[in-house]
Short mmCIF file of C-alpha atoms and ligand atoms in Angstrom, two decimals:
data_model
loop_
_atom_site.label_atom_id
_atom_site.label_comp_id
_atom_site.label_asym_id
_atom_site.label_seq_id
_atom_site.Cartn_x
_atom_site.Cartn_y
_atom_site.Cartn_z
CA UNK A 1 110.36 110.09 384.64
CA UNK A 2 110.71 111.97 388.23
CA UNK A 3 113.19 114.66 388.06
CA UNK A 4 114.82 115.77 391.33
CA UNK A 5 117.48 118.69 390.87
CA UNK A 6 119.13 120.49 393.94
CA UNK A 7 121.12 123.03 393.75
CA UNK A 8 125.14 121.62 394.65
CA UNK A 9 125.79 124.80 396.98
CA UNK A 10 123.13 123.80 399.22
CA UNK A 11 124.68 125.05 402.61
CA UNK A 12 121.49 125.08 404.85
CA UNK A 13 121.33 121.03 404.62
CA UNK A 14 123.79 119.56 407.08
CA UNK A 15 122.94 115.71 406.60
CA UNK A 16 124.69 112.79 407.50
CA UNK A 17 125.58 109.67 405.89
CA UNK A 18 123.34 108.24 409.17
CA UNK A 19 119.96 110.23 408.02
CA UNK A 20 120.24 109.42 404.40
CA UNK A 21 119.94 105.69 405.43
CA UNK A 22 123.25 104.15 405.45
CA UNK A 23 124.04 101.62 407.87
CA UNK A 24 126.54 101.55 410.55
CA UNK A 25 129.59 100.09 409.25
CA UNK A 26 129.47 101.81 405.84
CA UNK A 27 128.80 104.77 407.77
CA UNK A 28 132.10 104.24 409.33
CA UNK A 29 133.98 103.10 406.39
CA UNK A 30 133.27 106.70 405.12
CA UNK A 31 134.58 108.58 408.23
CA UNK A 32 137.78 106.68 407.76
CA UNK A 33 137.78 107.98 404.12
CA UNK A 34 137.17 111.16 405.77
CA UNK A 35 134.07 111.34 403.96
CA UNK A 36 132.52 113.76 406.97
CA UNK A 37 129.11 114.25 405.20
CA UNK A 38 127.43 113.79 402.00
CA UNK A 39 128.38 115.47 398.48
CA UNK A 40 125.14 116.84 396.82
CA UNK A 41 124.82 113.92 394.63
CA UNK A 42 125.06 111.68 397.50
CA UNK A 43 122.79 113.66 399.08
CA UNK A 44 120.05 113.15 396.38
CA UNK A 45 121.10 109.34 394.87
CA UNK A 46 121.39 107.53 397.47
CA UNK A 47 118.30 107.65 399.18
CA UNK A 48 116.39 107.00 395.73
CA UNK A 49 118.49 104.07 395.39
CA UNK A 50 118.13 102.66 398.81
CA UNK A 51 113.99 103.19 398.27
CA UNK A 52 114.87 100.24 395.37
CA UNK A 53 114.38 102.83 392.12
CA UNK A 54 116.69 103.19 389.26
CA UNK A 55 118.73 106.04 389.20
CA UNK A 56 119.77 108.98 386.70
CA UNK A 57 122.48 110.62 388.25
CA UNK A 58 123.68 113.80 386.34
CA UNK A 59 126.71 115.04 388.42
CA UNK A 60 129.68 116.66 387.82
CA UNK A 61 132.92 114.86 387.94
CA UNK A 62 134.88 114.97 391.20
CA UNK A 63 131.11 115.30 392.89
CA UNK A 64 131.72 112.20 394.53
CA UNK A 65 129.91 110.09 392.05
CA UNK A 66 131.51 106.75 392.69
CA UNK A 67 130.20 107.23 396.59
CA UNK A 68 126.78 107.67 395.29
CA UNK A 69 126.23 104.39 393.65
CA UNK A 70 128.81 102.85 395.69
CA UNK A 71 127.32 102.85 398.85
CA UNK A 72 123.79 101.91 398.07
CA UNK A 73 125.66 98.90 395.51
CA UNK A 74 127.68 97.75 398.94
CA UNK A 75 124.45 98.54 401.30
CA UNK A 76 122.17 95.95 399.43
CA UNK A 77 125.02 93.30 398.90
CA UNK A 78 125.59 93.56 402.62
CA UNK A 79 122.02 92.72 403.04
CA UNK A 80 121.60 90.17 400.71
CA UNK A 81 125.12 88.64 400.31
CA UNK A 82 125.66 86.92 396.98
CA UNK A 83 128.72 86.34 394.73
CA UNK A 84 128.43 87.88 391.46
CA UNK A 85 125.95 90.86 392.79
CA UNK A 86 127.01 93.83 391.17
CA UNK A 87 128.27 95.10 387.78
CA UNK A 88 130.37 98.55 387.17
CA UNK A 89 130.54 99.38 383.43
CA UNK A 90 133.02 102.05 382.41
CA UNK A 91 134.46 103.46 379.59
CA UNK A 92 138.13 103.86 380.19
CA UNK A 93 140.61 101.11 382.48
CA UNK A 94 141.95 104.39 384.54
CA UNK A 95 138.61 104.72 385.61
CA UNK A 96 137.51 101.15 386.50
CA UNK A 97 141.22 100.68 389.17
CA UNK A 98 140.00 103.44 390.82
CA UNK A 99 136.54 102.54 390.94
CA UNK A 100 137.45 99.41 392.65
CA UNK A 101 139.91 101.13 394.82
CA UNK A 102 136.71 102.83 396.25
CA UNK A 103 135.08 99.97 396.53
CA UNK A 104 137.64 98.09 398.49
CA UNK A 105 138.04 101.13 400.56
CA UNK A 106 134.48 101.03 401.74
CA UNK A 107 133.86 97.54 401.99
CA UNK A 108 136.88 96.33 402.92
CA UNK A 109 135.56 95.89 407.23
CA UNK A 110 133.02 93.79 405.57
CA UNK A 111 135.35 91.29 402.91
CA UNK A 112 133.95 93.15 399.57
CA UNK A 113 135.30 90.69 396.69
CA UNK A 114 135.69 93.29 393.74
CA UNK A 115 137.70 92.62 390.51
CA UNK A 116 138.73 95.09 387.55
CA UNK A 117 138.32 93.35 384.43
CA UNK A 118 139.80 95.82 381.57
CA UNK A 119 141.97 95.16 378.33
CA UNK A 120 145.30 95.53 378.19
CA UNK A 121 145.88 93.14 381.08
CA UNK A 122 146.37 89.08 381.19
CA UNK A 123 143.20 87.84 380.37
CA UNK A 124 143.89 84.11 381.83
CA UNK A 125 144.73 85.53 385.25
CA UNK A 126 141.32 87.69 385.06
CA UNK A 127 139.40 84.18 384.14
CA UNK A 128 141.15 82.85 387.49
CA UNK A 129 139.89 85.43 389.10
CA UNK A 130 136.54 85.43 387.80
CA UNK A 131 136.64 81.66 388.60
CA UNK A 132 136.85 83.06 392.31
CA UNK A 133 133.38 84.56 392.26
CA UNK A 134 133.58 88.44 393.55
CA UNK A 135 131.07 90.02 394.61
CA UNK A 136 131.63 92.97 392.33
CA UNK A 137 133.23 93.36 388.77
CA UNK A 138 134.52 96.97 387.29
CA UNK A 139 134.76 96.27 384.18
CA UNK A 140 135.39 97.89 380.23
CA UNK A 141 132.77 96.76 377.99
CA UNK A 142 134.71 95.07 375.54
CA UNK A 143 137.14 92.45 377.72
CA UNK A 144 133.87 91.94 380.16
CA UNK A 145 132.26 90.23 376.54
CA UNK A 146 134.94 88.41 376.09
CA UNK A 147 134.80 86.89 379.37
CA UNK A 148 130.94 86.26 378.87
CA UNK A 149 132.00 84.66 375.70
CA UNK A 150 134.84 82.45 376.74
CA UNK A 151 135.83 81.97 380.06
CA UNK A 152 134.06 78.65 381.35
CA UNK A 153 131.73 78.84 383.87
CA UNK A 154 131.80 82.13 383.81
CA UNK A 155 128.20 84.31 383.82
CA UNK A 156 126.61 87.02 385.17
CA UNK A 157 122.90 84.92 385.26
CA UNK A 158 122.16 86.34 389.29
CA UNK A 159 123.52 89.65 388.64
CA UNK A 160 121.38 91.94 391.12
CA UNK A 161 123.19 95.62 390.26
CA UNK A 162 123.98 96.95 387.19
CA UNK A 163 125.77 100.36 387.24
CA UNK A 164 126.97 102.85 383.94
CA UNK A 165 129.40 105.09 385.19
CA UNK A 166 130.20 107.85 382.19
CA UNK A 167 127.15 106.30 380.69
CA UNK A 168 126.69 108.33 377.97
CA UNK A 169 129.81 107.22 376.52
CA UNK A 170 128.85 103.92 376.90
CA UNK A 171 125.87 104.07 375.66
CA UNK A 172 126.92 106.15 372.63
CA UNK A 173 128.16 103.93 369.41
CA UNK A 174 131.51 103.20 370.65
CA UNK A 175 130.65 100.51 372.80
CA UNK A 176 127.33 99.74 370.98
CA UNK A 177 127.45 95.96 370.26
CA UNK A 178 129.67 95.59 373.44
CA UNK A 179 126.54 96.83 375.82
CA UNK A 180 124.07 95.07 373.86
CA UNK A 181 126.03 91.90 373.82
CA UNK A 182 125.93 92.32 377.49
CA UNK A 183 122.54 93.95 378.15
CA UNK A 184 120.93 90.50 376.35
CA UNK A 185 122.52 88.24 378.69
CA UNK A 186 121.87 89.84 382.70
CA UNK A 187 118.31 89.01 384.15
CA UNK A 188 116.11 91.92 383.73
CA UNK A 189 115.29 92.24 387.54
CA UNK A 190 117.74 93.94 388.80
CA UNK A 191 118.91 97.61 389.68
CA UNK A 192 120.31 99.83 387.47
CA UNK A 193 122.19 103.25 387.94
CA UNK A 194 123.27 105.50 385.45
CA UNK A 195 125.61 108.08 386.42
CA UNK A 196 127.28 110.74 383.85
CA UNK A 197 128.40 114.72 383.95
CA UNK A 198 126.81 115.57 380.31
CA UNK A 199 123.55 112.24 379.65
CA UNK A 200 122.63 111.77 376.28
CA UNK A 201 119.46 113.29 375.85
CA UNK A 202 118.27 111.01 373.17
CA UNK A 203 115.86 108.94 375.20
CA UNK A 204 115.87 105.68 373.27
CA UNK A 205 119.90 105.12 374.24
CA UNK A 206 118.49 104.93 377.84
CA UNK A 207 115.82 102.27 377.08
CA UNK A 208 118.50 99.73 375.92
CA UNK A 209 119.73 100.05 379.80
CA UNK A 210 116.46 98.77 380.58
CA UNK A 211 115.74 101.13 383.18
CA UNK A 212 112.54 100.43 385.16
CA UNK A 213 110.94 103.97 386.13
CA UNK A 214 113.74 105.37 387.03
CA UNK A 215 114.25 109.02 389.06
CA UNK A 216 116.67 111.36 387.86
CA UNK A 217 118.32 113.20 390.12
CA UNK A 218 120.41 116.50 389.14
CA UNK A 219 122.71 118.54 391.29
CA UNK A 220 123.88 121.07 388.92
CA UNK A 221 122.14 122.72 386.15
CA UNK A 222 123.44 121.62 382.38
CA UNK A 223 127.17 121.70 381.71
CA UNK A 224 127.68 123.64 385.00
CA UNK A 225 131.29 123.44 386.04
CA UNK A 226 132.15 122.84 389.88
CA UNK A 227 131.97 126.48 391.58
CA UNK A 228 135.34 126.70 392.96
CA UNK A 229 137.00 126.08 389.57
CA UNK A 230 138.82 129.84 387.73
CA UNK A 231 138.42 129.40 384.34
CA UNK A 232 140.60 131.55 381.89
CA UNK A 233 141.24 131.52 377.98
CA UNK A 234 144.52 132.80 376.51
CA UNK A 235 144.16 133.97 372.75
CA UNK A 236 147.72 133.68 371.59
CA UNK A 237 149.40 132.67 368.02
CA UNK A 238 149.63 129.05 367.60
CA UNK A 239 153.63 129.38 367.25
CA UNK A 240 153.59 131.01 370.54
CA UNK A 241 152.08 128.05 372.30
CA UNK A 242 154.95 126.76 373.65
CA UNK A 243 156.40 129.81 374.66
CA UNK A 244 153.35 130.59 376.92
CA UNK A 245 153.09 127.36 378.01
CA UNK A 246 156.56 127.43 379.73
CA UNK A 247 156.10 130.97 380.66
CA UNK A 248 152.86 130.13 382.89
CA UNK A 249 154.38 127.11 384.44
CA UNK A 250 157.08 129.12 385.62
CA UNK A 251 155.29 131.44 386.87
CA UNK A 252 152.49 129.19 389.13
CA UNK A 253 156.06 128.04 390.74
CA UNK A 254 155.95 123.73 391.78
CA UNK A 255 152.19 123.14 391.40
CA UNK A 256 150.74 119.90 389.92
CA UNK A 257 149.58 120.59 386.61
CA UNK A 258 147.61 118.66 383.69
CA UNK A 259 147.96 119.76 380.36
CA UNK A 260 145.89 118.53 377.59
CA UNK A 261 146.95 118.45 374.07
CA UNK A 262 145.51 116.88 370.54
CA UNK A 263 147.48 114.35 369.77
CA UNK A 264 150.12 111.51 371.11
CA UNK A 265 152.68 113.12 369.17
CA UNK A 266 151.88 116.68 370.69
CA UNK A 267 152.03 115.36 374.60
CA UNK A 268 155.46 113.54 373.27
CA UNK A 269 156.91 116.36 371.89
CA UNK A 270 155.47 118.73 374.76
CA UNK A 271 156.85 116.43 377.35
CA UNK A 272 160.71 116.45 375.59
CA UNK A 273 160.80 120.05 375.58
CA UNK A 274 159.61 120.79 378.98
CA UNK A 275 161.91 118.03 380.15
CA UNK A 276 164.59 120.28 378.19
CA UNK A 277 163.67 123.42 380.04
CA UNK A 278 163.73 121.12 383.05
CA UNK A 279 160.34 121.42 384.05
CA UNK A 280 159.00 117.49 385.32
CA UNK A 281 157.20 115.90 383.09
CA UNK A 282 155.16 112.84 381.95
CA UNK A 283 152.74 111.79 379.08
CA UNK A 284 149.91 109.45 378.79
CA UNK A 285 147.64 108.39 375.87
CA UNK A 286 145.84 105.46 374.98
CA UNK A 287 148.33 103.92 372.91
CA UNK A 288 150.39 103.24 375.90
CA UNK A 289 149.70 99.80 377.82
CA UNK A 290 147.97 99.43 380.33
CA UNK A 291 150.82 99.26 383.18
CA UNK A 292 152.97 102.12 381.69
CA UNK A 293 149.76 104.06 381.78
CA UNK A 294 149.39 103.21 385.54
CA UNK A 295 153.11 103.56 385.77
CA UNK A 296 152.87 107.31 384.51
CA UNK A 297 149.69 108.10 386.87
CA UNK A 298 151.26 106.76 389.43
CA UNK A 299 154.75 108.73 389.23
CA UNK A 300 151.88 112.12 389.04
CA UNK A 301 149.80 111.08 391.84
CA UNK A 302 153.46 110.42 394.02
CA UNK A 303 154.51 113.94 392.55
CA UNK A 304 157.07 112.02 391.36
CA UNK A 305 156.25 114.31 388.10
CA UNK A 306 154.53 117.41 388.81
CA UNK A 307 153.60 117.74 384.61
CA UNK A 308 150.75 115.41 383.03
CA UNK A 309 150.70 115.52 379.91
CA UNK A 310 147.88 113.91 378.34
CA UNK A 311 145.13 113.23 375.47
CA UNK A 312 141.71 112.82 375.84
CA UNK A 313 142.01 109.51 377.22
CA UNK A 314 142.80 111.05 380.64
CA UNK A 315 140.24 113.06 380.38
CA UNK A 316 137.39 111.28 382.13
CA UNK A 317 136.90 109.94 385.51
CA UNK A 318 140.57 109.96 386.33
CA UNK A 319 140.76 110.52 390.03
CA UNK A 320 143.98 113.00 391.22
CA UNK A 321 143.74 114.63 394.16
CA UNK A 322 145.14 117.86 394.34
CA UNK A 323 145.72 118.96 390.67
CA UNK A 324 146.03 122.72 391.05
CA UNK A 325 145.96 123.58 387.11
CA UNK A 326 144.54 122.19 383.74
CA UNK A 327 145.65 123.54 380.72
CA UNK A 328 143.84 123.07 377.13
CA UNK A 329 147.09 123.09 375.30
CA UNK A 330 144.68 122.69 372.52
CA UNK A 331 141.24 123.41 372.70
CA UNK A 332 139.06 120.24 372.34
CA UNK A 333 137.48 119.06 369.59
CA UNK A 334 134.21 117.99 371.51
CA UNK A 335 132.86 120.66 374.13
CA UNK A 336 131.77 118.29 376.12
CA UNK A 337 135.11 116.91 376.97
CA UNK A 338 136.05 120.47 377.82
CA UNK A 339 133.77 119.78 380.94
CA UNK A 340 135.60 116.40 381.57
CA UNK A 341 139.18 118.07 381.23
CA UNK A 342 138.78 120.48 383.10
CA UNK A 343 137.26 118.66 385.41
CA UNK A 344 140.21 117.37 386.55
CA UNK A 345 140.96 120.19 388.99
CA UNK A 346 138.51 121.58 391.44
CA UNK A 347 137.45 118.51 392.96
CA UNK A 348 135.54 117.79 396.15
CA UNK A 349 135.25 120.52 397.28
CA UNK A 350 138.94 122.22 396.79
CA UNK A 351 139.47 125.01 394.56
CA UNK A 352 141.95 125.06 390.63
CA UNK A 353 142.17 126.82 387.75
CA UNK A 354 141.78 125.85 384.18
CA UNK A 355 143.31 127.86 381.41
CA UNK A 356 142.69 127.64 377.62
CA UNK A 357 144.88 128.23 374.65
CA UNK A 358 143.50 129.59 372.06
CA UNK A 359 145.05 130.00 368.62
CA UNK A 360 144.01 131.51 366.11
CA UNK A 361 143.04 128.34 364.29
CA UNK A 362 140.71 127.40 367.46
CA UNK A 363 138.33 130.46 367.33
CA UNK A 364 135.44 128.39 366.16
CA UNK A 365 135.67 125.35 368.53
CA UNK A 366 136.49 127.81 371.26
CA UNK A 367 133.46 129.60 370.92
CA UNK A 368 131.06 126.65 370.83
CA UNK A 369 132.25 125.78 374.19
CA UNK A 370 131.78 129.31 375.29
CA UNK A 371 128.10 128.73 374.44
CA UNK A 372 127.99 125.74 376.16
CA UNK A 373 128.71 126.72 379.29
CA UNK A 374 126.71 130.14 378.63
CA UNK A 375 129.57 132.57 380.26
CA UNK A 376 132.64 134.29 378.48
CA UNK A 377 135.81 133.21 380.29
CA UNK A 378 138.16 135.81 381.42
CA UNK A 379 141.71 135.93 379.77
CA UNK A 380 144.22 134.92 382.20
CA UNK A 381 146.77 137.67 382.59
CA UNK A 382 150.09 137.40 381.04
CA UNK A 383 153.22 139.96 380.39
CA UNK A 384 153.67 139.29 376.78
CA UNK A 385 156.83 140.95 377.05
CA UNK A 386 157.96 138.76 380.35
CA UNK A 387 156.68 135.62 378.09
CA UNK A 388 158.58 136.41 375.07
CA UNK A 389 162.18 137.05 376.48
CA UNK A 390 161.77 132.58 376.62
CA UNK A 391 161.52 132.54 373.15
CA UNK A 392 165.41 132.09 372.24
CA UNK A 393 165.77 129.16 375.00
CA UNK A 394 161.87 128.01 373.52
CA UNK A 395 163.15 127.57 369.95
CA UNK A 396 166.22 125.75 371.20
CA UNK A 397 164.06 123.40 373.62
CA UNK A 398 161.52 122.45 370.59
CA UNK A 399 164.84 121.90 368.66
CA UNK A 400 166.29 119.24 371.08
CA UNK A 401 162.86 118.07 371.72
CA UNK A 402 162.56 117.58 367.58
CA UNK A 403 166.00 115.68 367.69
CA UNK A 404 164.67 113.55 370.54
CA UNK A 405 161.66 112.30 368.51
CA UNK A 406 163.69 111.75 365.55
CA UNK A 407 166.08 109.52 367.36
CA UNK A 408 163.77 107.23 369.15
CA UNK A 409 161.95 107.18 366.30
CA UNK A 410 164.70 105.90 364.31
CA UNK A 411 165.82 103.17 367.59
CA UNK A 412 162.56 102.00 367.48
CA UNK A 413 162.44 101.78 363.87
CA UNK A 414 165.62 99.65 363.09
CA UNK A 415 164.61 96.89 366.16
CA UNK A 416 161.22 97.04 365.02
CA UNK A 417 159.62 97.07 368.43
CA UNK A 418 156.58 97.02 369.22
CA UNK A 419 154.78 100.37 369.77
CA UNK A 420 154.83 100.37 373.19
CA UNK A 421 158.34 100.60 373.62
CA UNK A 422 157.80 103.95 371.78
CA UNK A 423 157.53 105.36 375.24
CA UNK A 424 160.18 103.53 377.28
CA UNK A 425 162.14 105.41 374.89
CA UNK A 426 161.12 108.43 375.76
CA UNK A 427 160.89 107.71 379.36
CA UNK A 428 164.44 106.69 379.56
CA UNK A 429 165.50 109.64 377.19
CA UNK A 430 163.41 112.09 379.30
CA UNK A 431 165.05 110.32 382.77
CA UNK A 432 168.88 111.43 381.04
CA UNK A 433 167.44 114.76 380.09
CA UNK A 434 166.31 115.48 383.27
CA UNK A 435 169.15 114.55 385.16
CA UNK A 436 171.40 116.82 382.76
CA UNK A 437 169.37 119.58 382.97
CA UNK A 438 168.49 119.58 386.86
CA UNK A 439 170.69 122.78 386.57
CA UNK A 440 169.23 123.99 383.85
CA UNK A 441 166.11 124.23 385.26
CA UNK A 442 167.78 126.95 388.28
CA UNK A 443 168.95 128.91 385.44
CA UNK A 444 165.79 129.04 383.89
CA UNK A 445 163.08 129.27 387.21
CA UNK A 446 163.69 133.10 387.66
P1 LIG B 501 134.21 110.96 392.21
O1 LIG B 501 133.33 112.07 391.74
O2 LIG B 501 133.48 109.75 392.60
O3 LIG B 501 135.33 110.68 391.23
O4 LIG B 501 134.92 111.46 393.57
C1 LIG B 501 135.90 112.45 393.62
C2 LIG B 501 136.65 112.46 394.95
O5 LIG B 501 135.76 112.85 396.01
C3 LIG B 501 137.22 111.11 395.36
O6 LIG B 501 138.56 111.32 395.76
C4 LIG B 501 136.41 110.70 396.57
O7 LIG B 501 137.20 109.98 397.50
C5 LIG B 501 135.96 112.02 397.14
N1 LIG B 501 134.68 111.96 397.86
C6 LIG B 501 133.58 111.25 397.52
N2 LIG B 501 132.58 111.45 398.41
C7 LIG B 501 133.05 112.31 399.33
C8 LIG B 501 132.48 112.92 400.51
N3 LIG B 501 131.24 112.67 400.90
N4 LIG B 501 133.26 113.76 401.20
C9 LIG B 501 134.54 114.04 400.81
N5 LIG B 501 135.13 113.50 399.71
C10 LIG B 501 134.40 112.66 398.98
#
């Protein structure tokens, strides 16, 4: 296999869309994106995938991945119009709406046909859809197989392009019978493009994607993070979390801020007591459906909220401009997905920060991520004496918070809804809180 890796800060190099072979009117679709010139990845993708090889692209997220097989997709359906042409795999439903957004964004002068096909949504309306013939399908793995399986009529026989965004997640086991079921039944000639920030490296995951001599093409050495990203650590007692937390916030002032914690109950009980402290805030998770997780992105991306607070399942792909600040709340698990959190911030081209908490029960994981990216972070500075005057109004917040949980537990306990209503709950609970503490909030901002 080829290997082609450029360095991402490559200044000297002042191509255009134009020289890297794009045609005309998707050269113009991306000025109107204001898309002025090409992101390294573009840079080094796209004319590999115009030349009719598969691609390995290994780019970090906000790179401008999506451009990089977009384009060439959209170039050679424009050239060989044909319903049913192209296939976007992906591992999470965030990521597939705004896959297609893209999509419709740069094809839309020429009539691009694109569908999202994800769970959590009505599956007969996707089958009328599908029933329409797009030209292009985002898709999860696992409601795309049970389209394949039971929506008449429906198959992807002519397919022509075959993308894997996140790939190595969706080539790993979660999706494993899902990607074969699907691998078995698309024609073998075709194009394939697998893009990822972290590939597997285990060689025979990539041969069940069938590529055909593919060229891999690299713009940042392994598990570099984007350069205009601050990262920080913050090695503070777990019982302090909280206390920092609200503490920093106060101190960055309004920005827009993601902060990533364990568990569904932690972003819950995270989101109450900010709310009390009358900071704006909103969780996500993957329990949630699929329109109140839209629903909560959306009220973020508005600024609506200027607090995400979310699990791992926001963690990858999810494209929000302007996030000034991630914060590991917890550290993750998985050092890898410390790369896709805080990837979050810093993208195309603009600068963030991401800070870590660290407790004293997180040393371990902490420091395998340290290796992983080969660099000791600095500590962000803090007044511990500044942050510790919150504690009184802390405890108190946590102790609302506490109630909070307890009581829509309880509601949705004795109507025995349905977990999703878990969170309308706490939507409408936060929505009073934050209207009753609009003046807390003065009081507490100094
Ligand atoms: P992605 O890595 O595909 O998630 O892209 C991250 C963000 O970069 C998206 O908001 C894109 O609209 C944007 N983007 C992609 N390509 C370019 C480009 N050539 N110039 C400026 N922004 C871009």
């Amino acid at each position: 296999m080829e290997t082609e890796q450029k360095d991402t800060e490559d200044q000297g190099d002042t191509k255009t869309f134009k020289d890297l072979g794009i045609i005309e009117e998707l050269c113009e679709a991306c000025t109107r994106l204001g898309w002025t010139a090409p992101t390294a990845i573009q840079k080094e993708a796209i004319p590999q995938a115009l030349n009719d090889r598969d691609v390995i692209g290994l780019a970090e997220t906000g790179s401008g991945k999506t451009g990089a097989f977009g384009l060439p997709l959209l170039q050679a359906l424009i050239s060989r119009p044909q319903r049913l042409f192209g296939l976007v795999l992906t591992p999470t439903r965030e990521l597939a709406f705004q896959i297609k957004e893209q999509f419709e964004a740069l094809g839309k002068a020429v009539g691009v046909a694109c569908v999202v096909i994800v769970g959590g949504m009505d599956i007969t309306q996707q089958a009328l859809e599908l029933g329409k013939r797009p030209h292009i399908i985002v898709a999860t793995p696992g409601r795309l197989v049970d389209h394949l399986e039971k929506t008449k009529g429906f198959n992807l026989k002519a397919l022509k392009y075959l993308v894997m965004d996140e790939a190595d997640r969706i080539l790993n086991m979660d999706f494993e019978e899902e990607v074969d079921k699907i691998l078995k039944v698309l024609p073998r000639d075709r194009r394939t493009m697998l893009f990822s920030a972290t590939m597997t490296s285990k060689v025979n995951k990539l041969q069940r994607a069938h590529l055909k001599d593919p060229v891999k093409v690299e713009v940042s050495s392994k598990y570099q993070t984007v350069s205009k990203l601050q990262q920080y650590m913050l090695f503070i007692p777990c019982k302090h979390k909280h206390i920092y937390l609200a503490y920093i916030l106060n101190e960055i002032g309004n920005k827009s801020v993601i902060i990533f914690c364990a568990t569904k109950l932690s972003t819950l009980k995270t989101a109450l007591m900010l709310r009390n402290l009358g900071f704006t805030a909103i969780p996500l998770y993957g329990k949630m459906s699929q329109n109140k997780r839209l629903g909560a992105l959306h009220k973020f991306k508005a600024k609506e909220r200027s607090i995400l607070l979310a699990t791992d399942v926001a963690s990858r792909g999810l494209d929000i401009p302007c996030v000034d600040f991630v914060i590991n709340f917890d550290v993750p698990m998985h050092s890898k997905d410390y790369i896709h959190r805080v990837g979050r911030t810093a993208r195309a081209g603009k600068s963030g920060n991401a800070i870590t908490f660290v407790s004293q029960y997180e040393v371990e994981v902490y420091q395998r991520i340290e290796q992983l990216l080969n660099t000791k972070l600095d500590v962000y500075p803090t007044v511990k004496e500044e942050a510790m005057i919150l504690e009184e109004r802390i405890v108190e917040a946590e102790r609302c918070a506490k109630l909070e949980m307890a009581r829509i537990e309880e509601k949705t306990g004795k109507r025995g809804k349905k977990r999703d209503h878990f969170e309308d709950d706490t939507e409408e609970s936060l929505g009073v809180r934050n209207r009753i503490n609009k003046d807390k909030k003065k009081r507490f901002r100094k």
